[in-house]
């Protein structure tokens, strides 16, 4: 191999290595799946943390495990008018500042009990400045519960869904029933 070419390549690699630490590869691009919402990845992660605080994982999967934040964003994108969408986004973007004002730290740094308390306080807030935050939290809570209960996981594994009522058997003891059935 030619020594000049090797030195040129070595200089290019060394220069590139010197520039890499100054580059910011953490892009916070707008997610394109939701046409009407201008939502970023970090905002979606915050919504995931909030929904996981509302329904955490335990013996069964939590809201984040069955991708409830995607359900929330689809419902807001498709089922709300422009004014409600804007109010939801305003509340979502104001929530980190609300948490910082109330607790002095970021939502992600709070303990599980601290997260629960700040969400409860936000739902009860009477202040006018927190109107968008309160709307956001109420909507997120309602859609988290709706998305969780309507998920395939809940409907097939936790509470089996039966489209039509089963057969009638009047001589069954309650203690013999294994799983509750939801009849549609």
PDB file of C-alpha atoms in Angstrom:
ATOM      1  CA  UNK A   1       0.000   0.000   0.000  1.00  0.00           C
ATOM      2  CA  UNK A   2       1.191   3.498  -0.758  1.00  0.00           C
ATOM      3  CA  UNK A   3       2.468   5.369   2.268  1.00  0.00           C
ATOM      4  CA  UNK A   4       0.849   8.680   1.211  1.00  0.00           C
ATOM      5  CA  UNK A   5      -2.596   7.106   0.912  1.00  0.00           C
ATOM      6  CA  UNK A   6      -2.177   5.418   4.287  1.00  0.00           C
ATOM      7  CA  UNK A   7      -1.167   8.714   5.936  1.00  0.00           C
ATOM      8  CA  UNK A   8      -4.091  10.529   4.281  1.00  0.00           C
ATOM      9  CA  UNK A   9      -6.560   7.923   5.570  1.00  0.00           C
ATOM     10  CA  UNK A  10      -4.982   8.071   9.024  1.00  0.00           C
ATOM     11  CA  UNK A  11      -5.360  11.879   9.077  1.00  0.00           C
ATOM     12  CA  UNK A  12      -9.015  11.636   8.026  1.00  0.00           C
ATOM     13  CA  UNK A  13      -9.798   9.030  10.692  1.00  0.00           C
ATOM     14  CA  UNK A  14      -7.973  11.048  13.378  1.00  0.00           C
ATOM     15  CA  UNK A  15      -9.856  14.220  12.404  1.00  0.00           C
ATOM     16  CA  UNK A  16     -13.142  12.354  12.441  1.00  0.00           C
ATOM     17  CA  UNK A  17     -12.403  10.923  15.876  1.00  0.00           C
ATOM     18  CA  UNK A  18     -11.650  14.427  17.154  1.00  0.00           C
ATOM     19  CA  UNK A  19     -15.031  15.709  15.900  1.00  0.00           C
ATOM     20  CA  UNK A  20     -17.212  12.861  17.221  1.00  0.00           C
ATOM     21  CA  UNK A  21     -17.367  14.046  20.873  1.00  0.00           C
ATOM     22  CA  UNK A  22     -18.717  17.424  19.767  1.00  0.00           C
ATOM     23  CA  UNK A  23     -21.498  15.892  17.665  1.00  0.00           C
ATOM     24  CA  UNK A  24     -24.929  15.517  19.194  1.00  0.00           C
ATOM     25  CA  UNK A  25     -26.477  12.278  17.973  1.00  0.00           C
ATOM     26  CA  UNK A  26     -29.467  12.420  20.316  1.00  0.00           C
ATOM     27  CA  UNK A  27     -32.046  13.595  17.834  1.00  0.00           C
ATOM     28  CA  UNK A  28     -35.371  14.736  19.168  1.00  0.00           C
ATOM     29  CA  UNK A  29     -37.173  14.584  15.843  1.00  0.00           C
ATOM     30  CA  UNK A  30     -40.896  14.890  15.472  1.00  0.00           C
ATOM     31  CA  UNK A  31     -42.597  11.508  15.160  1.00  0.00           C
ATOM     32  CA  UNK A  32     -44.228  11.347  11.729  1.00  0.00           C
ATOM     33  CA  UNK A  33     -46.813   8.666  12.573  1.00  0.00           C
ATOM     34  CA  UNK A  34     -49.162  11.253  14.025  1.00  0.00           C
ATOM     35  CA  UNK A  35     -50.016  13.749  11.269  1.00  0.00           C
ATOM     36  CA  UNK A  36     -51.890  16.291  13.399  1.00  0.00           C
ATOM     37  CA  UNK A  37     -49.590  16.143  16.436  1.00  0.00           C
ATOM     38  CA  UNK A  38     -46.120  17.604  16.491  1.00  0.00           C
ATOM     39  CA  UNK A  39     -44.785  15.271  19.165  1.00  0.00           C
ATOM     40  CA  UNK A  40     -41.161  14.365  19.824  1.00  0.00           C
ATOM     41  CA  UNK A  41     -39.630  11.149  21.092  1.00  0.00           C
ATOM     42  CA  UNK A  42     -38.886  12.652  24.514  1.00  0.00           C
ATOM     43  CA  UNK A  43     -42.516  13.798  24.854  1.00  0.00           C
ATOM     44  CA  UNK A  44     -43.698  10.300  23.953  1.00  0.00           C
ATOM     45  CA  UNK A  45     -41.332   8.864  26.576  1.00  0.00           C
ATOM     46  CA  UNK A  46     -42.752  11.264  29.173  1.00  0.00           C
ATOM     47  CA  UNK A  47     -46.272  10.156  28.238  1.00  0.00           C
ATOM     48  CA  UNK A  48     -45.091   6.554  28.636  1.00  0.00           C
ATOM     49  CA  UNK A  49     -43.759   7.305  32.122  1.00  0.00           C
ATOM     50  CA  UNK A  50     -47.045   8.938  33.099  1.00  0.00           C
ATOM     51  CA  UNK A  51     -49.152   6.042  31.780  1.00  0.00           C
ATOM     52  CA  UNK A  52     -46.846   3.553  33.486  1.00  0.00           C
ATOM     53  CA  UNK A  53     -47.309   5.464  36.742  1.00  0.00           C
ATOM     54  CA  UNK A  54     -51.085   5.278  36.340  1.00  0.00           C
ATOM     55  CA  UNK A  55     -51.028   1.509  35.619  1.00  0.00           C
ATOM     56  CA  UNK A  56     -47.656   0.069  36.698  1.00  0.00           C
ATOM     57  CA  UNK A  57     -46.448  -3.424  35.979  1.00  0.00           C
ATOM     58  CA  UNK A  58     -46.885  -5.963  38.744  1.00  0.00           C
ATOM     59  CA  UNK A  59     -48.229  -9.477  38.533  1.00  0.00           C
ATOM     60  CA  UNK A  60     -49.615  -8.530  35.143  1.00  0.00           C
ATOM     61  CA  UNK A  61     -48.146  -6.257  32.491  1.00  0.00           C
ATOM     62  CA  UNK A  62     -48.274  -2.506  32.945  1.00  0.00           C
ATOM     63  CA  UNK A  63     -49.423   0.210  30.559  1.00  0.00           C
ATOM     64  CA  UNK A  64     -45.966   0.719  29.087  1.00  0.00           C
ATOM     65  CA  UNK A  65     -45.532  -3.010  28.449  1.00  0.00           C
ATOM     66  CA  UNK A  66     -48.589  -3.140  26.180  1.00  0.00           C
ATOM     67  CA  UNK A  67     -47.796   0.176  24.439  1.00  0.00           C
ATOM     68  CA  UNK A  68     -50.631   2.284  25.804  1.00  0.00           C
ATOM     69  CA  UNK A  69     -48.803   5.577  24.968  1.00  0.00           C
ATOM     70  CA  UNK A  70     -49.214   4.754  21.270  1.00  0.00           C
ATOM     71  CA  UNK A  71     -52.934   4.211  21.838  1.00  0.00           C
ATOM     72  CA  UNK A  72     -53.192   7.570  23.619  1.00  0.00           C
ATOM     73  CA  UNK A  73     -51.438   9.414  20.804  1.00  0.00           C
ATOM     74  CA  UNK A  74     -53.548   7.725  18.126  1.00  0.00           C
ATOM     75  CA  UNK A  75     -56.746   8.620  19.980  1.00  0.00           C
ATOM     76  CA  UNK A  76     -55.663  12.238  20.425  1.00  0.00           C
ATOM     77  CA  UNK A  77     -54.542  12.441  16.796  1.00  0.00           C
ATOM     78  CA  UNK A  78     -57.662  10.833  15.313  1.00  0.00           C
ATOM     79  CA  UNK A  79     -60.534  11.525  17.720  1.00  0.00           C
ATOM     80  CA  UNK A  80     -59.997  15.017  19.116  1.00  0.00           C
ATOM     81  CA  UNK A  81     -60.568  18.336  17.401  1.00  0.00           C
ATOM     82  CA  UNK A  82     -57.709  20.771  16.771  1.00  0.00           C
ATOM     83  CA  UNK A  83     -58.434  22.829  19.902  1.00  0.00           C
ATOM     84  CA  UNK A  84     -58.344  19.751  22.158  1.00  0.00           C
ATOM     85  CA  UNK A  85     -55.193  18.473  20.462  1.00  0.00           C
ATOM     86  CA  UNK A  86     -53.481  21.806  21.039  1.00  0.00           C
ATOM     87  CA  UNK A  87     -54.582  21.873  24.684  1.00  0.00           C
ATOM     88  CA  UNK A  88     -53.293  18.298  25.140  1.00  0.00           C
ATOM     89  CA  UNK A  89     -49.909  19.198  23.628  1.00  0.00           C
ATOM     90  CA  UNK A  90     -49.701  22.402  25.682  1.00  0.00           C
ATOM     91  CA  UNK A  91     -50.380  20.419  28.846  1.00  0.00           C
ATOM     92  CA  UNK A  92     -47.868  17.729  27.873  1.00  0.00           C
ATOM     93  CA  UNK A  93     -45.190  20.352  27.260  1.00  0.00           C
ATOM     94  CA  UNK A  94     -46.055  22.273  30.461  1.00  0.00           C
ATOM     95  CA  UNK A  95     -46.054  19.153  32.653  1.00  0.00           C
ATOM     96  CA  UNK A  96     -42.238  18.963  33.181  1.00  0.00           C
ATOM     97  CA  UNK A  97     -42.219  22.593  34.353  1.00  0.00           C
ATOM     98  CA  UNK A  98     -45.206  21.905  36.620  1.00  0.00           C
ATOM     99  CA  UNK A  99     -43.339  18.965  38.183  1.00  0.00           C
ATOM    100  CA  UNK A 100     -40.180  21.049  38.540  1.00  0.00           C
ATOM    101  CA  UNK A 101     -42.147  23.824  40.272  1.00  0.00           C
ATOM    102  CA  UNK A 102     -43.936  21.443  42.646  1.00  0.00           C
ATOM    103  CA  UNK A 103     -41.070  19.104  43.556  1.00  0.00           C
ATOM    104  CA  UNK A 104     -37.828  20.769  42.474  1.00  0.00           C
ATOM    105  CA  UNK A 105     -36.737  17.839  40.293  1.00  0.00           C
ATOM    106  CA  UNK A 106     -37.604  16.157  37.027  1.00  0.00           C
ATOM    107  CA  UNK A 107     -40.444  13.631  36.751  1.00  0.00           C
ATOM    108  CA  UNK A 108     -38.034  10.854  35.760  1.00  0.00           C
ATOM    109  CA  UNK A 109     -35.972  11.380  38.920  1.00  0.00           C
ATOM    110  CA  UNK A 110     -38.947  11.039  41.295  1.00  0.00           C
ATOM    111  CA  UNK A 111     -39.706   7.835  43.160  1.00  0.00           C
ATOM    112  CA  UNK A 112     -42.807   5.823  42.253  1.00  0.00           C
ATOM    113  CA  UNK A 113     -44.720   7.326  45.197  1.00  0.00           C
ATOM    114  CA  UNK A 114     -43.564  10.818  44.229  1.00  0.00           C
ATOM    115  CA  UNK A 115     -44.785  10.295  40.664  1.00  0.00           C
ATOM    116  CA  UNK A 116     -48.174   9.111  41.905  1.00  0.00           C
ATOM    117  CA  UNK A 117     -48.507  12.103  44.216  1.00  0.00           C
ATOM    118  CA  UNK A 118     -47.604  14.673  41.567  1.00  0.00           C
ATOM    119  CA  UNK A 119     -50.152  13.167  39.154  1.00  0.00           C
ATOM    120  CA  UNK A 120     -52.832  13.192  41.863  1.00  0.00           C
ATOM    121  CA  UNK A 121     -52.016  16.821  42.673  1.00  0.00           C
ATOM    122  CA  UNK A 122     -52.126  17.739  38.989  1.00  0.00           C
ATOM    123  CA  UNK A 123     -55.555  16.154  38.602  1.00  0.00           C
ATOM    124  CA  UNK A 124     -56.884  18.119  41.582  1.00  0.00           C
ATOM    125  CA  UNK A 125     -55.240  21.446  40.649  1.00  0.00           C
ATOM    126  CA  UNK A 126     -57.645  24.380  40.790  1.00  0.00           C
ATOM    127  CA  UNK A 127     -55.282  27.010  39.380  1.00  0.00           C
ATOM    128  CA  UNK A 128     -56.061  28.635  36.036  1.00  0.00           C
ATOM    129  CA  UNK A 129     -52.440  28.374  34.845  1.00  0.00           C
ATOM    130  CA  UNK A 130     -52.606  24.588  35.213  1.00  0.00           C
ATOM    131  CA  UNK A 131     -55.763  24.267  33.114  1.00  0.00           C
ATOM    132  CA  UNK A 132     -53.895  22.715  30.163  1.00  0.00           C
ATOM    133  CA  UNK A 133     -51.874  20.477  32.497  1.00  0.00           C
ATOM    134  CA  UNK A 134     -55.044  19.331  34.237  1.00  0.00           C
ATOM    135  CA  UNK A 135     -56.723  18.660  30.867  1.00  0.00           C
ATOM    136  CA  UNK A 136     -53.655  16.724  29.734  1.00  0.00           C
ATOM    137  CA  UNK A 137     -53.532  14.603  32.898  1.00  0.00           C
ATOM    138  CA  UNK A 138     -57.283  13.890  32.837  1.00  0.00           C
ATOM    139  CA  UNK A 139     -57.115  12.896  29.174  1.00  0.00           C
ATOM    140  CA  UNK A 140     -53.977  10.796  29.689  1.00  0.00           C
ATOM    141  CA  UNK A 141     -55.547   9.007  32.661  1.00  0.00           C
ATOM    142  CA  UNK A 142     -58.831   8.324  30.845  1.00  0.00           C
ATOM    143  CA  UNK A 143     -57.128   7.085  27.673  1.00  0.00           C
ATOM    144  CA  UNK A 144     -54.605   5.011  29.645  1.00  0.00           C
ATOM    145  CA  UNK A 145     -57.398   3.126  31.375  1.00  0.00           C
ATOM    146  CA  UNK A 146     -59.381   2.778  28.139  1.00  0.00           C
ATOM    147  CA  UNK A 147     -56.387   1.567  26.136  1.00  0.00           C
ATOM    148  CA  UNK A 148     -55.290  -0.819  28.851  1.00  0.00           C
ATOM    149  CA  UNK A 149     -58.704  -2.403  29.363  1.00  0.00           C
ATOM    150  CA  UNK A 150     -59.311  -2.705  25.609  1.00  0.00           C
ATOM    151  CA  UNK A 151     -55.897  -4.241  24.882  1.00  0.00           C
ATOM    152  CA  UNK A 152     -55.556  -7.710  23.457  1.00  0.00           C
ATOM    153  CA  UNK A 153     -53.512  -8.782  26.490  1.00  0.00           C
ATOM    154  CA  UNK A 154     -56.261  -7.910  28.980  1.00  0.00           C
ATOM    155  CA  UNK A 155     -59.073  -9.212  26.771  1.00  0.00           C
ATOM    156  CA  UNK A 156     -57.439 -12.595  26.108  1.00  0.00           C
ATOM    157  CA  UNK A 157     -55.184 -13.430  29.045  1.00  0.00           C
ATOM    158  CA  UNK A 158     -56.377 -11.543  32.132  1.00  0.00           C
ATOM    159  CA  UNK A 159     -60.132 -11.264  31.721  1.00  0.00           C
ATOM    160  CA  UNK A 160     -61.217 -13.558  28.894  1.00  0.00           C
ATOM    161  CA  UNK A 161     -63.672 -11.844  26.582  1.00  0.00           C
ATOM    162  CA  UNK A 162     -66.653 -13.775  25.297  1.00  0.00           C
ATOM    163  CA  UNK A 163     -68.505 -12.242  22.372  1.00  0.00           C
ATOM    164  CA  UNK A 164     -71.704 -14.103  23.193  1.00  0.00           C
ATOM    165  CA  UNK A 165     -72.841 -15.337  26.592  1.00  0.00           C
ATOM    166  CA  UNK A 166     -71.829 -18.867  27.464  1.00  0.00           C
ATOM    167  CA  UNK A 167     -74.158 -21.694  28.321  1.00  0.00           C
ATOM    168  CA  UNK A 168     -76.419 -21.364  31.338  1.00  0.00           C
ATOM    169  CA  UNK A 169     -75.633 -23.634  34.240  1.00  0.00           C
ATOM    170  CA  UNK A 170     -77.665 -22.765  37.312  1.00  0.00           C
ATOM    171  CA  UNK A 171     -75.987 -25.291  39.630  1.00  0.00           C
ATOM    172  CA  UNK A 172     -72.476 -23.817  39.799  1.00  0.00           C
ATOM    173  CA  UNK A 173     -70.831 -22.783  43.030  1.00  0.00           C
ATOM    174  CA  UNK A 174     -69.124 -19.421  43.001  1.00  0.00           C
ATOM    175  CA  UNK A 175     -65.951 -21.027  44.329  1.00  0.00           C
ATOM    176  CA  UNK A 176     -65.816 -23.229  41.199  1.00  0.00           C
ATOM    177  CA  UNK A 177     -65.606 -20.275  38.840  1.00  0.00           C
ATOM    178  CA  UNK A 178     -61.990 -19.753  37.853  1.00  0.00           C
ATOM    179  CA  UNK A 179     -61.840 -16.596  35.793  1.00  0.00           C
ATOM    180  CA  UNK A 180     -64.414 -13.841  35.430  1.00  0.00           C
ATOM    181  CA  UNK A 181     -65.918 -13.510  31.983  1.00  0.00           C
ATOM    182  CA  UNK A 182     -66.860 -10.304  30.257  1.00  0.00           C
ATOM    183  CA  UNK A 183     -69.760 -10.831  27.928  1.00  0.00           C
ATOM    184  CA  UNK A 184     -70.292  -8.470  25.015  1.00  0.00           C
TER     185      UNK A 184
END
